[in-house]
Coordinates of C-alpha atoms in Angstrom, one line a residue:
M1 CA 88.5 92.7 86.5
I2 CA 86.9 92.9 89.6
T3 CA 86.2 89.4 91.4
I4 CA 84.9 90.4 94.5
R5 CA 83.0 93.4 95.8
I6 CA 82.6 94.0 99.5
R7 CA 80.5 97.0 101.0
D8 CA 79.8 98.3 104.5
L9 CA 80.4 94.6 105.7
S10 CA 80.2 94.6 109.6
K11 CA 80.3 91.6 112.3
S12 CA 80.2 91.5 116.0
Y13 CA 80.6 88.4 118.3
K14 CA 78.9 88.4 121.7
N15 CA 79.1 92.0 121.8
R16 CA 82.4 92.5 120.5
V17 CA 82.8 94.2 117.2
L18 CA 85.2 92.4 115.0
F19 CA 85.1 95.0 112.1
E20 CA 82.5 97.4 110.6
N21 CA 81.7 99.5 107.5
F22 CA 84.4 97.4 105.7
S23 CA 84.6 98.1 102.0
M24 CA 86.8 97.1 99.3
D25 CA 87.0 95.8 95.7
I26 CA 89.0 93.1 95.0
Y27 CA 90.5 92.3 91.3
T28 CA 92.0 89.5 89.5
G29 CA 95.9 89.2 90.3
D30 CA 95.2 90.4 93.6
R31 CA 97.1 88.2 96.1
I32 CA 95.9 89.1 99.6
G33 CA 97.4 88.3 103.1
I34 CA 95.0 88.5 105.9
V35 CA 96.6 89.0 109.2
G36 CA 95.8 90.0 112.9
P37 CA 95.5 88.2 116.6
N38 CA 94.1 85.0 117.1
G39 CA 90.3 86.0 117.8
A40 CA 90.5 89.0 115.8
G41 CA 88.1 88.1 112.8
K42 CA 90.2 86.5 110.1
T43 CA 88.3 83.5 109.8
T44 CA 84.9 85.1 110.1
L45 CA 85.7 87.2 107.5
L46 CA 86.6 84.4 105.0
K47 CA 83.3 82.7 106.0
L48 CA 81.3 86.0 104.9
L49 CA 83.1 86.3 101.6
I50 CA 82.0 82.5 100.9
G51 CA 78.7 82.8 102.3
D52 CA 79.0 80.6 105.2
L53 CA 77.8 83.4 107.6
E54 CA 75.4 86.3 107.4
P55 CA 76.9 90.0 108.1
D56 CA 75.2 91.9 110.6
K57 CA 75.4 94.8 107.8
G58 CA 76.7 95.0 104.6
Y59 CA 77.0 92.8 101.7
V60 CA 79.4 90.7 99.5
E61 CA 79.5 90.1 95.7
I62 CA 81.4 87.4 94.3
F63 CA 82.0 87.2 90.2
S64 CA 84.1 84.0 89.8
K65 CA 84.3 80.5 90.8
I66 CA 85.8 79.7 94.4
G67 CA 87.8 77.3 95.7
Y68 CA 88.0 77.0 99.6
L69 CA 90.6 75.6 101.9
P70 CA 88.9 75.6 105.6
Q71 CA 91.1 75.5 108.6
D72 CA 90.0 72.2 109.7
L73 CA 89.0 69.5 107.4
T74 CA 86.8 66.6 108.7
L75 CA 86.6 63.5 106.5
P76 CA 84.2 60.4 106.5
E77 CA 86.9 58.0 108.0
D78 CA 85.8 54.9 105.8
A79 CA 85.6 56.7 102.8
L80 CA 88.3 56.2 100.2
V81 CA 90.3 59.2 99.2
K82 CA 89.1 59.0 95.7
E83 CA 85.8 59.0 96.5
Y84 CA 86.0 62.0 98.6
F85 CA 88.4 64.6 97.0
K86 CA 87.7 65.3 93.2
I87 CA 91.2 64.8 91.7
P88 CA 91.5 63.3 88.5
E89 CA 94.0 60.6 87.6
P90 CA 96.8 61.1 86.6
S91 CA 97.5 64.4 87.9
S92 CA 100.8 66.1 87.9
I93 CA 99.7 68.3 90.8
L94 CA 99.7 65.3 92.9
R95 CA 103.3 64.3 91.8
R96 CA 104.6 67.8 92.6
M97 CA 102.9 67.5 96.2
N98 CA 105.0 64.4 97.0
L99 CA 102.5 62.0 98.3
R100 CA 102.5 58.2 98.1
K101 CA 101.8 56.7 95.0
D102 CA 98.7 54.5 96.7
I103 CA 97.2 57.6 98.5
L104 CA 94.2 58.0 96.2
D105 CA 93.0 54.4 97.1
S106 CA 93.5 54.5 100.6
P107 CA 90.9 55.3 103.5
C108 CA 90.3 58.7 104.8
R109 CA 91.4 57.2 108.4
T110 CA 94.7 56.8 107.2
L111 CA 95.6 60.1 106.2
S112 CA 98.0 62.5 108.3
G113 CA 97.0 66.4 108.9
G114 CA 99.6 67.2 106.1
E115 CA 98.2 64.8 103.6
K116 CA 94.3 66.1 103.8
I117 CA 95.7 69.7 103.5
K118 CA 97.8 68.6 100.2
L119 CA 94.8 66.6 98.6
K120 CA 92.3 69.4 99.2
L121 CA 94.8 72.1 97.8
I122 CA 95.2 69.8 94.8
E123 CA 91.5 69.4 94.4
I124 CA 91.3 73.2 94.3
L125 CA 93.9 73.7 91.8
E126 CA 92.8 70.8 89.6
D127 CA 89.3 73.0 89.5
K128 CA 90.8 75.9 88.2
P129 CA 89.0 78.6 89.9
S130 CA 89.3 82.0 89.4
I131 CA 89.4 82.8 93.2
I132 CA 91.4 80.8 95.6
I133 CA 90.9 81.3 99.5
L134 CA 92.9 79.6 102.1
D135 CA 92.6 79.4 105.8
E136 CA 96.2 78.6 107.5
P137 CA 97.0 76.3 104.9
T138 CA 100.5 75.5 106.3
N139 CA 99.2 73.8 109.3
H140 CA 100.7 70.6 109.5
L141 CA 103.1 71.2 106.4
D142 CA 106.6 70.4 106.7
M143 CA 109.0 72.7 104.9
K144 CA 109.3 71.2 101.9
G145 CA 105.4 71.0 101.7
I146 CA 105.2 75.0 102.4
E147 CA 107.8 75.4 99.6
T148 CA 105.9 73.3 97.4
L149 CA 102.9 75.3 98.2
E150 CA 104.4 78.4 97.4
E151 CA 105.3 77.1 93.9
E152 CA 101.8 76.2 93.2
L153 CA 100.6 79.5 94.2
D154 CA 103.3 81.3 92.1
K155 CA 101.7 79.9 89.3
F156 CA 98.3 80.9 90.1
D157 CA 97.3 83.8 88.2
G158 CA 93.9 84.4 89.4
T159 CA 92.5 86.3 93.1
L160 CA 94.2 84.6 96.3
L161 CA 93.2 85.5 99.6
I162 CA 94.9 83.6 102.2
V163 CA 95.0 83.8 106.2
S164 CA 98.4 82.5 107.5
H165 CA 100.9 83.3 110.7
D166 CA 103.7 82.0 108.2
R167 CA 105.8 85.4 107.4
F168 CA 107.9 83.5 104.6
L169 CA 105.0 82.7 102.8
L170 CA 103.1 86.2 103.1
D171 CA 106.2 87.9 101.8
K172 CA 106.3 85.1 98.8
V173 CA 102.9 85.2 97.7
A174 CA 101.1 88.5 99.0
N175 CA 100.8 92.0 96.9
K176 CA 98.6 93.2 99.4
V177 CA 97.7 92.7 103.0
I178 CA 94.6 93.2 105.0
E179 CA 95.0 93.6 108.9
I180 CA 91.8 93.0 111.1
Y181 CA 93.0 94.6 114.6
R182 CA 91.0 95.8 117.7
G183 CA 87.6 96.3 115.9
K184 CA 89.3 97.7 112.6
I185 CA 90.3 96.7 109.4
G186 CA 93.5 98.2 107.4
I187 CA 94.6 98.0 103.8
Y188 CA 98.4 97.9 103.0
K189 CA 99.9 97.6 99.4
G190 CA 102.4 95.2 99.3
N191 CA 104.0 92.1 101.1
Y192 CA 104.4 91.2 104.9
T193 CA 107.7 92.9 105.2
Y194 CA 106.1 96.3 103.6
Y195 CA 102.9 96.0 105.8
S196 CA 105.2 95.0 109.3
E197 CA 107.6 98.4 108.6
K198 CA 104.4 100.5 107.5
K199 CA 103.0 99.5 111.0
K200 CA 105.8 100.7 112.8
E201 CA 105.6 104.1 110.8
E202 CA 102.3 104.4 111.7
L203 CA 102.6 103.7 115.2
K204 CA 105.6 106.2 115.5
K205 CA 103.6 109.1 113.9
A206 CA 100.4 108.0 116.1
W207 CA 102.5 108.4 119.2
K208 CA 104.0 111.9 118.1
E209 CA 100.7 112.9 117.0
Y210 CA 99.1 112.0 120.5
E211 CA 102.3 113.8 122.2
D212 CA 101.7 116.8 120.0
Y213 CA 98.0 116.9 121.2
I214 CA 99.2 116.5 124.8
N215 CA 101.5 119.2 124.7
E216 CA 99.3 121.7 122.9
R217 CA 96.4 120.9 125.1
K218 CA 98.5 121.7 128.3
R219 CA 99.7 124.7 126.7
L220 CA 96.3 126.3 126.0
E221 CA 94.9 125.2 129.4
E222 CA 98.0 126.8 131.1
A223 CA 97.1 130.0 128.9
S224 CA 93.4 129.7 129.5
R225 CA 94.1 129.3 133.5
R226 CA 96.8 132.4 133.4
A227 CA 93.8 134.4 131.2
K228 CA 91.2 133.6 134.4
E229 CA 93.8 134.5 137.0
R230 CA 94.7 138.2 135.2
S231 CA 90.9 138.5 134.7
M232 CA 90.1 137.9 138.4
S233 CA 93.2 140.2 139.4
T234 CA 92.0 143.0 137.1
G235 CA 88.3 142.4 138.5
R236 CA 89.4 143.2 141.9
V237 CA 91.1 146.3 141.4
N238 CA 88.2 147.4 139.3
E239 CA 85.9 146.7 142.4
R240 CA 88.1 149.1 144.6
K241 CA 86.2 152.3 145.9
D242 CA 88.7 154.7 145.5
S243 CA 87.1 158.4 145.1
F244 CA 89.7 159.2 142.3
C245 CA 89.9 156.0 140.5
R246 CA 86.3 156.5 138.7
Y247 CA 88.0 156.6 135.1
G248 CA 90.5 153.7 136.4
K249 CA 87.6 151.9 137.1
D250 CA 86.3 151.9 133.7
F251 CA 89.3 151.3 132.4
Y252 CA 90.2 147.9 134.3
G253 CA 86.5 146.8 134.0
K254 CA 87.2 146.7 130.2
K255 CA 90.8 145.5 130.4
A256 CA 89.0 142.4 132.7
S257 CA 86.1 141.8 130.2
K258 CA 88.8 141.7 127.4
I259 CA 90.9 139.4 129.2
A260 CA 87.9 137.2 130.1
K261 CA 87.0 136.8 126.4
V262 CA 90.6 136.0 125.6
G263 CA 89.8 133.2 128.0
K264 CA 86.9 132.2 126.5
S265 CA 88.4 132.1 123.2
I266 CA 91.2 130.0 124.3
E267 CA 88.9 127.5 125.7
K268 CA 86.9 127.4 122.5
R269 CA 90.3 126.3 120.5
I270 CA 90.7 123.6 123.4
E271 CA 87.2 122.2 122.5
R272 CA 88.2 122.4 118.9
L273 CA 91.3 120.6 119.2
E274 CA 91.1 117.3 117.4
V275 CA 91.4 114.6 120.0
K276 CA 94.2 112.1 119.3
E277 CA 93.8 108.6 121.3
K278 CA 96.6 107.4 123.2
P279 CA 97.9 104.4 120.7
F280 CA 97.6 100.9 122.0
E281 CA 101.0 99.2 122.0
E282 CA 101.5 95.6 123.2
Q283 CA 103.8 95.5 126.4
H284 CA 107.5 94.3 125.1
I285 CA 110.3 94.2 127.8
K286 CA 113.2 92.0 128.1
I287 CA 112.3 88.6 129.5
D288 CA 115.1 87.4 131.7
F289 CA 115.2 83.2 131.9
S290 CA 116.5 82.4 135.4
T291 CA 119.5 80.4 134.0
S292 CA 122.8 79.8 135.7
D293 CA 126.0 81.3 134.1
K294 CA 127.9 78.2 135.1
N295 CA 126.8 75.6 132.8
P296 CA 129.1 73.0 131.3
D297 CA 130.6 73.5 127.8
T298 CA 129.2 70.0 126.6
I299 CA 125.4 69.1 127.5
I300 CA 124.6 66.4 125.3
Q301 CA 126.9 63.7 123.5
C302 CA 125.5 61.1 121.3
K303 CA 127.5 58.3 119.7
D304 CA 126.7 55.8 117.2
L305 CA 123.0 56.6 117.7
A306 CA 120.2 54.7 115.7
K307 CA 116.4 54.7 115.9
S308 CA 113.9 52.4 114.2
F309 CA 110.3 51.3 114.4
G310 CA 110.1 47.8 113.4
D311 CA 111.4 47.6 109.9
K312 CA 111.1 51.5 109.5
L313 CA 114.6 53.0 110.1
L314 CA 114.6 56.7 111.4
F315 CA 118.3 57.7 111.7
K316 CA 121.3 55.7 112.0
N317 CA 125.1 56.6 112.9
V318 CA 124.1 59.7 114.8
N319 CA 127.1 61.4 116.3
L320 CA 126.2 65.0 117.6
S321 CA 127.1 66.8 120.8
V322 CA 125.3 69.9 122.0
K323 CA 127.4 72.8 123.5
N324 CA 126.3 75.5 126.3
G325 CA 124.6 78.6 124.4
Q326 CA 123.8 76.5 121.2
K327 CA 120.5 77.2 119.6
I328 CA 119.7 74.2 117.4
A329 CA 116.7 74.2 114.7
L330 CA 116.2 70.4 114.0
L331 CA 114.3 70.1 110.5
G332 CA 113.3 67.5 108.4
N333 CA 110.1 66.4 106.5
N334 CA 107.2 65.4 108.5
G335 CA 107.8 61.5 109.8
V336 CA 111.6 61.4 109.5
G337 CA 112.1 61.3 113.6
K338 CA 112.4 64.8 114.5
T339 CA 110.1 64.5 117.8
T340 CA 111.4 60.8 118.6
L341 CA 114.8 62.5 118.9
L342 CA 113.9 64.9 121.5
R343 CA 112.3 62.2 123.1
I344 CA 115.4 60.2 123.5
F345 CA 117.1 63.3 124.6
L346 CA 114.1 63.2 127.5
G347 CA 114.9 59.3 128.3
K348 CA 111.3 58.9 127.2
E349 CA 112.4 56.8 124.2
P350 CA 115.0 54.1 124.1
P351 CA 117.6 54.5 121.0
T352 CA 117.7 51.3 119.0
T353 CA 121.4 51.1 119.1
G354 CA 124.3 53.7 120.3
S355 CA 124.5 55.6 123.3
I356 CA 123.8 59.0 124.8
W357 CA 125.4 61.0 127.4
I358 CA 123.6 64.1 129.3
S359 CA 125.7 66.1 131.6
Q360 CA 124.4 65.7 135.5
S361 CA 123.9 69.4 135.5
A362 CA 121.6 69.6 132.9
K363 CA 117.9 70.6 133.9
I364 CA 115.9 70.0 130.5
G365 CA 112.7 72.0 130.4
Y366 CA 110.2 70.6 127.6
L367 CA 107.7 72.0 125.6
E368 CA 105.9 69.3 123.6
Q369 CA 102.9 69.7 120.5
E370 CA 100.2 68.5 122.7
I371 CA 100.7 70.8 125.6
N372 CA 98.8 68.2 128.1
L373 CA 101.0 69.0 131.2
L374 CA 99.2 71.7 132.5
N375 CA 96.8 71.3 135.3
P376 CA 93.1 72.4 133.7
E377 CA 91.7 73.5 137.1
N378 CA 94.3 76.0 137.8
T379 CA 94.2 79.4 136.8
V380 CA 96.7 81.0 134.5
I381 CA 98.5 82.9 137.3
D382 CA 98.5 79.8 139.9
E383 CA 99.8 77.6 137.2
V384 CA 102.7 79.8 136.3
K385 CA 103.4 80.3 140.1
G386 CA 103.6 76.9 140.9
D387 CA 106.8 75.8 142.2
A388 CA 108.8 79.0 140.9
K389 CA 110.6 81.1 143.4
S390 CA 109.8 84.2 141.8
D391 CA 107.4 86.8 143.5
I392 CA 103.8 87.6 142.2
T393 CA 104.9 90.6 140.8
T394 CA 107.4 89.0 138.4
V395 CA 104.9 86.4 137.6
R396 CA 102.1 88.9 136.7
T397 CA 105.0 91.2 134.9
L398 CA 106.3 87.9 133.1
L399 CA 102.5 87.0 131.9
G400 CA 102.0 90.5 130.8
C401 CA 105.0 90.6 128.3
L402 CA 103.3 87.0 127.1
L403 CA 100.1 88.9 126.2
F404 CA 97.8 88.1 129.4
I405 CA 96.6 91.5 130.3
E406 CA 94.9 92.1 133.6
D407 CA 92.1 89.7 134.5
E408 CA 93.0 87.2 131.7
V409 CA 95.6 85.9 134.1
L410 CA 92.8 84.8 136.5
K411 CA 91.1 82.6 133.4
P412 CA 91.0 78.9 134.0
I413 CA 93.6 76.5 132.2
K414 CA 90.5 74.5 130.6
S415 CA 89.4 77.6 129.1
L416 CA 92.3 78.4 127.1
S417 CA 93.1 78.4 123.3
M418 CA 95.9 75.9 122.6
G419 CA 97.9 79.3 121.5
E420 CA 97.2 80.8 125.1
K421 CA 98.3 77.2 126.6
V422 CA 101.8 77.6 124.7
R423 CA 102.4 81.0 126.6
V424 CA 101.5 79.5 129.3
T425 CA 103.8 76.8 129.2
L426 CA 106.6 79.0 127.9
A427 CA 106.0 81.2 131.2
K428 CA 106.9 78.1 133.3
L429 CA 110.1 77.3 131.2
I430 CA 111.1 80.9 131.7
L431 CA 110.9 80.6 135.6
G432 CA 111.9 77.3 135.7
G433 CA 115.7 78.0 135.9
F434 CA 116.5 75.4 132.9
N435 CA 119.9 75.5 131.4
I436 CA 118.4 73.4 128.5
L437 CA 115.1 73.6 126.6
L438 CA 113.5 71.3 124.1
M439 CA 110.7 72.6 122.1
D440 CA 108.6 70.8 119.6
E441 CA 106.8 73.0 117.2
P442 CA 106.3 76.0 119.8
T443 CA 104.9 78.3 117.3
N444 CA 101.9 76.0 116.5
F445 CA 98.7 77.6 117.1
L446 CA 100.3 81.3 117.7
D447 CA 99.3 84.4 116.0
I448 CA 102.2 86.6 114.7
N449 CA 102.4 88.9 117.6
S450 CA 102.6 85.8 120.1
R451 CA 105.4 84.5 117.7
E452 CA 107.7 87.6 118.1
V453 CA 106.9 87.8 121.8
I454 CA 108.5 84.6 121.9
E455 CA 111.2 85.2 119.5
E456 CA 112.3 88.0 121.7
A457 CA 112.3 85.6 124.9
L458 CA 114.5 82.9 123.5
K459 CA 116.9 85.4 121.6
W460 CA 117.8 86.3 125.5
Y461 CA 117.7 83.0 126.8
R462 CA 121.6 81.7 127.7
G463 CA 121.1 78.0 128.0
S464 CA 121.0 75.5 125.4
L465 CA 117.8 75.2 123.1
I466 CA 116.8 72.4 120.5
F467 CA 113.9 73.3 118.6
V468 CA 111.3 71.4 115.7
S469 CA 109.9 74.3 113.8
H470 CA 108.6 74.5 110.3
D471 CA 108.3 78.3 110.9
R472 CA 110.9 79.3 108.5
Y473 CA 110.9 83.2 109.9
F474 CA 111.2 82.1 113.4
V475 CA 114.2 79.6 112.8
S476 CA 115.8 82.3 110.9
K477 CA 115.3 84.7 113.9
I478 CA 116.4 82.2 116.7
A479 CA 118.8 79.1 115.3
N480 CA 122.8 79.6 115.0
T481 CA 123.0 75.5 114.3
I482 CA 120.6 73.6 112.0
W483 CA 120.4 69.8 112.3
E484 CA 118.3 68.3 109.3
I485 CA 117.3 64.6 109.4
E486 CA 117.2 63.4 105.7
N487 CA 117.9 60.0 104.2
C488 CA 118.2 57.9 107.5
G489 CA 121.1 60.3 108.9
I490 CA 121.4 63.9 110.9
T491 CA 123.4 66.7 108.6
V492 CA 125.1 69.3 110.8
Y493 CA 124.9 72.9 109.4
P494 CA 127.2 75.0 112.2
G495 CA 125.7 78.3 111.0
D496 CA 122.3 80.0 110.7
Y497 CA 119.0 79.3 108.7
E498 CA 120.8 81.6 106.0
Y499 CA 123.7 79.9 106.0
Y500 CA 121.8 76.5 105.7
S501 CA 119.7 78.0 102.7
F502 CA 122.9 79.0 101.0
K503 CA 124.6 75.2 101.8
K504 CA 121.3 73.7 100.3
S505 CA 121.4 75.5 97.0
R506 CA 124.6 74.9 96.5
L507 CA 123.9 71.1 96.5
K508 CA 121.0 71.5 94.5
D509 CA 123.4 73.3 91.8
G510 CA 125.4 70.5 92.1
D511 CA 122.6 68.0 91.3
I512 CA 121.5 70.0 88.3
K513 CA 125.1 70.1 86.9
D514 CA 125.0 66.1 87.4
K515 CA 121.9 66.6 85.1
I516 CA 122.9 68.8 82.6
L517 CA 125.9 66.5 82.4
L518 CA 123.8 63.4 81.6
L519 CA 121.5 65.2 79.3
E520 CA 124.3 66.5 77.3
V521 CA 125.7 62.5 77.3
Q522 CA 122.2 61.8 75.5
L523 CA 122.4 64.9 72.9
S524 CA 125.7 63.2 72.0
K525 CA 124.4 60.1 71.5
I526 CA 121.4 61.6 69.3
S527 CA 123.7 63.7 67.4
S528 CA 125.7 60.6 66.5
E529 CA 122.6 58.8 65.7
L530 CA 121.6 61.6 63.3
D531 CA 124.5 60.8 61.3
G532 CA 123.4 57.5 60.0
A533 CA 119.6 57.9 60.4
K534 CA 117.0 57.2 57.9
D535 CA 115.0 59.9 56.7
T536 CA 111.9 58.3 58.1
E537 CA 114.0 58.5 61.9
K538 CA 115.2 62.0 61.1
E539 CA 111.8 63.9 62.1
E540 CA 111.5 61.9 65.5
L541 CA 115.6 62.5 66.4
N542 CA 115.5 66.1 65.4
K543 CA 112.5 66.5 67.9
S544 CA 114.4 64.8 71.0
F545 CA 117.8 66.7 70.3
L546 CA 115.6 70.2 70.2
E547 CA 113.9 69.1 73.5
L548 CA 117.2 68.1 75.0
V549 CA 118.8 71.5 74.0
K550 CA 115.8 73.6 75.4
E551 CA 115.9 71.7 78.7
I552 CA 120.0 72.1 78.9
N553 CA 119.3 75.7 78.3
R554 CA 116.5 76.0 81.0
L555 CA 118.8 74.3 83.5
K556 CA 122.0 76.3 82.9
A557 CA 119.7 79.5 83.3
M558 CA 119.1 77.9 87.0
I559 CA 122.7 78.2 88.3
R560 CA 123.8 81.0 86.3

């Protein structure tokens, strides 16, 4: 069943065309991921769909009930959560979202960013709309929150439209992708990986068509030039006044005219050639961090490290080391102490107990979540040049690789978006000669193109790296070691994200097996009770017996 009809939709902003003449029918069961660079018009498209904005041209028809999650949630600080969010009690989704028990009776001002997102999602899902529209729903969510979101969306069988830069999420939930890019909208039937591969094929095809067009145009222009030269040469023969050459003059005149016609025919073929524009392609080159190859084997060593704030214990008995060249992803739920651990390494936060040793040759670079160490009055190029020893050409080339094109390097820092500030900070880190980098949520505020640029840069980094991220795709591309803060301790997984996921799933299998064993004990107990039970009790016991058998079979199916 059709749920949304879009016809000839057009929208511009400050004389810049975001998209024009976009038409599409969206049906029940369509699960559409919307992608594109920051500022391309993704949020604008969502606001046009829900009626918050008017199009320049065209129209949208909605045939079903909508649930909408905006990118920014502004709540009345003094209102109670249960007064603002329409969530029934009890709510099974509330339990699955892993929120604190007293949250509905709490003032809105006490909510974290992740809690706001979760509560709004619960409100939407409990309202049972036919269409769900989500704008960056993974902002502020930790990995567990994102996985729970995926599970809830997987159960939803209506129409889903989701703007996200989380490539894992788009692979899991999307069966179509809408791309908004350079004023055009493309539609791809498949998940994010399918879309990404299709884009590469399209770019390859576009380059071939462009090169074929250029080569054919050059060939025809050369043929036209030769025809003109032959026509002129033959014409000069025709103009000679030799007395015996009257017949020859007629012959050469006709020949020159014929050659001229051939030349004009070639010129018409050139005019009729379908013009192929040169494909636009982001600048991608290897980015070389200026680090020393002579780094110590061990950069950081922790012994019996512990940290608490008042009665709240974050972690204890931590014994870790950071080796040269290690790329460590620091994972864990929100509030477990990931940023605090980075601050301990930086010397900005003291441990409660234990000791930490940092090599004297360690030169630490830090990218923090807030990005507040840039001079707002500087231009981009002046801020990056700063104390760097690199020449201006190197700085400009690097900024080009980080998507600051042409005059964008002259923009003042104070006018930049958060994503642009992250890229400026990364440029400073690249030129800073640091042999260990600490990064707290480096992909926050970045679109997919920018994330891929940073992934490529960090792949070539030869020093040590410790980073906090909830972007599973980013973690899988960069990390060769995983540290997870959980249950007031830090577990080390000496491998990449795939290894970590495998080990975690094995642990889950162990938990499931323990649960099966417990249920089988209960089943045995009920079985023995049935033998001596009265007729009035048997019905209830039989019901419990069958429910246990069903649950045991379900759990066994999960680990086969």
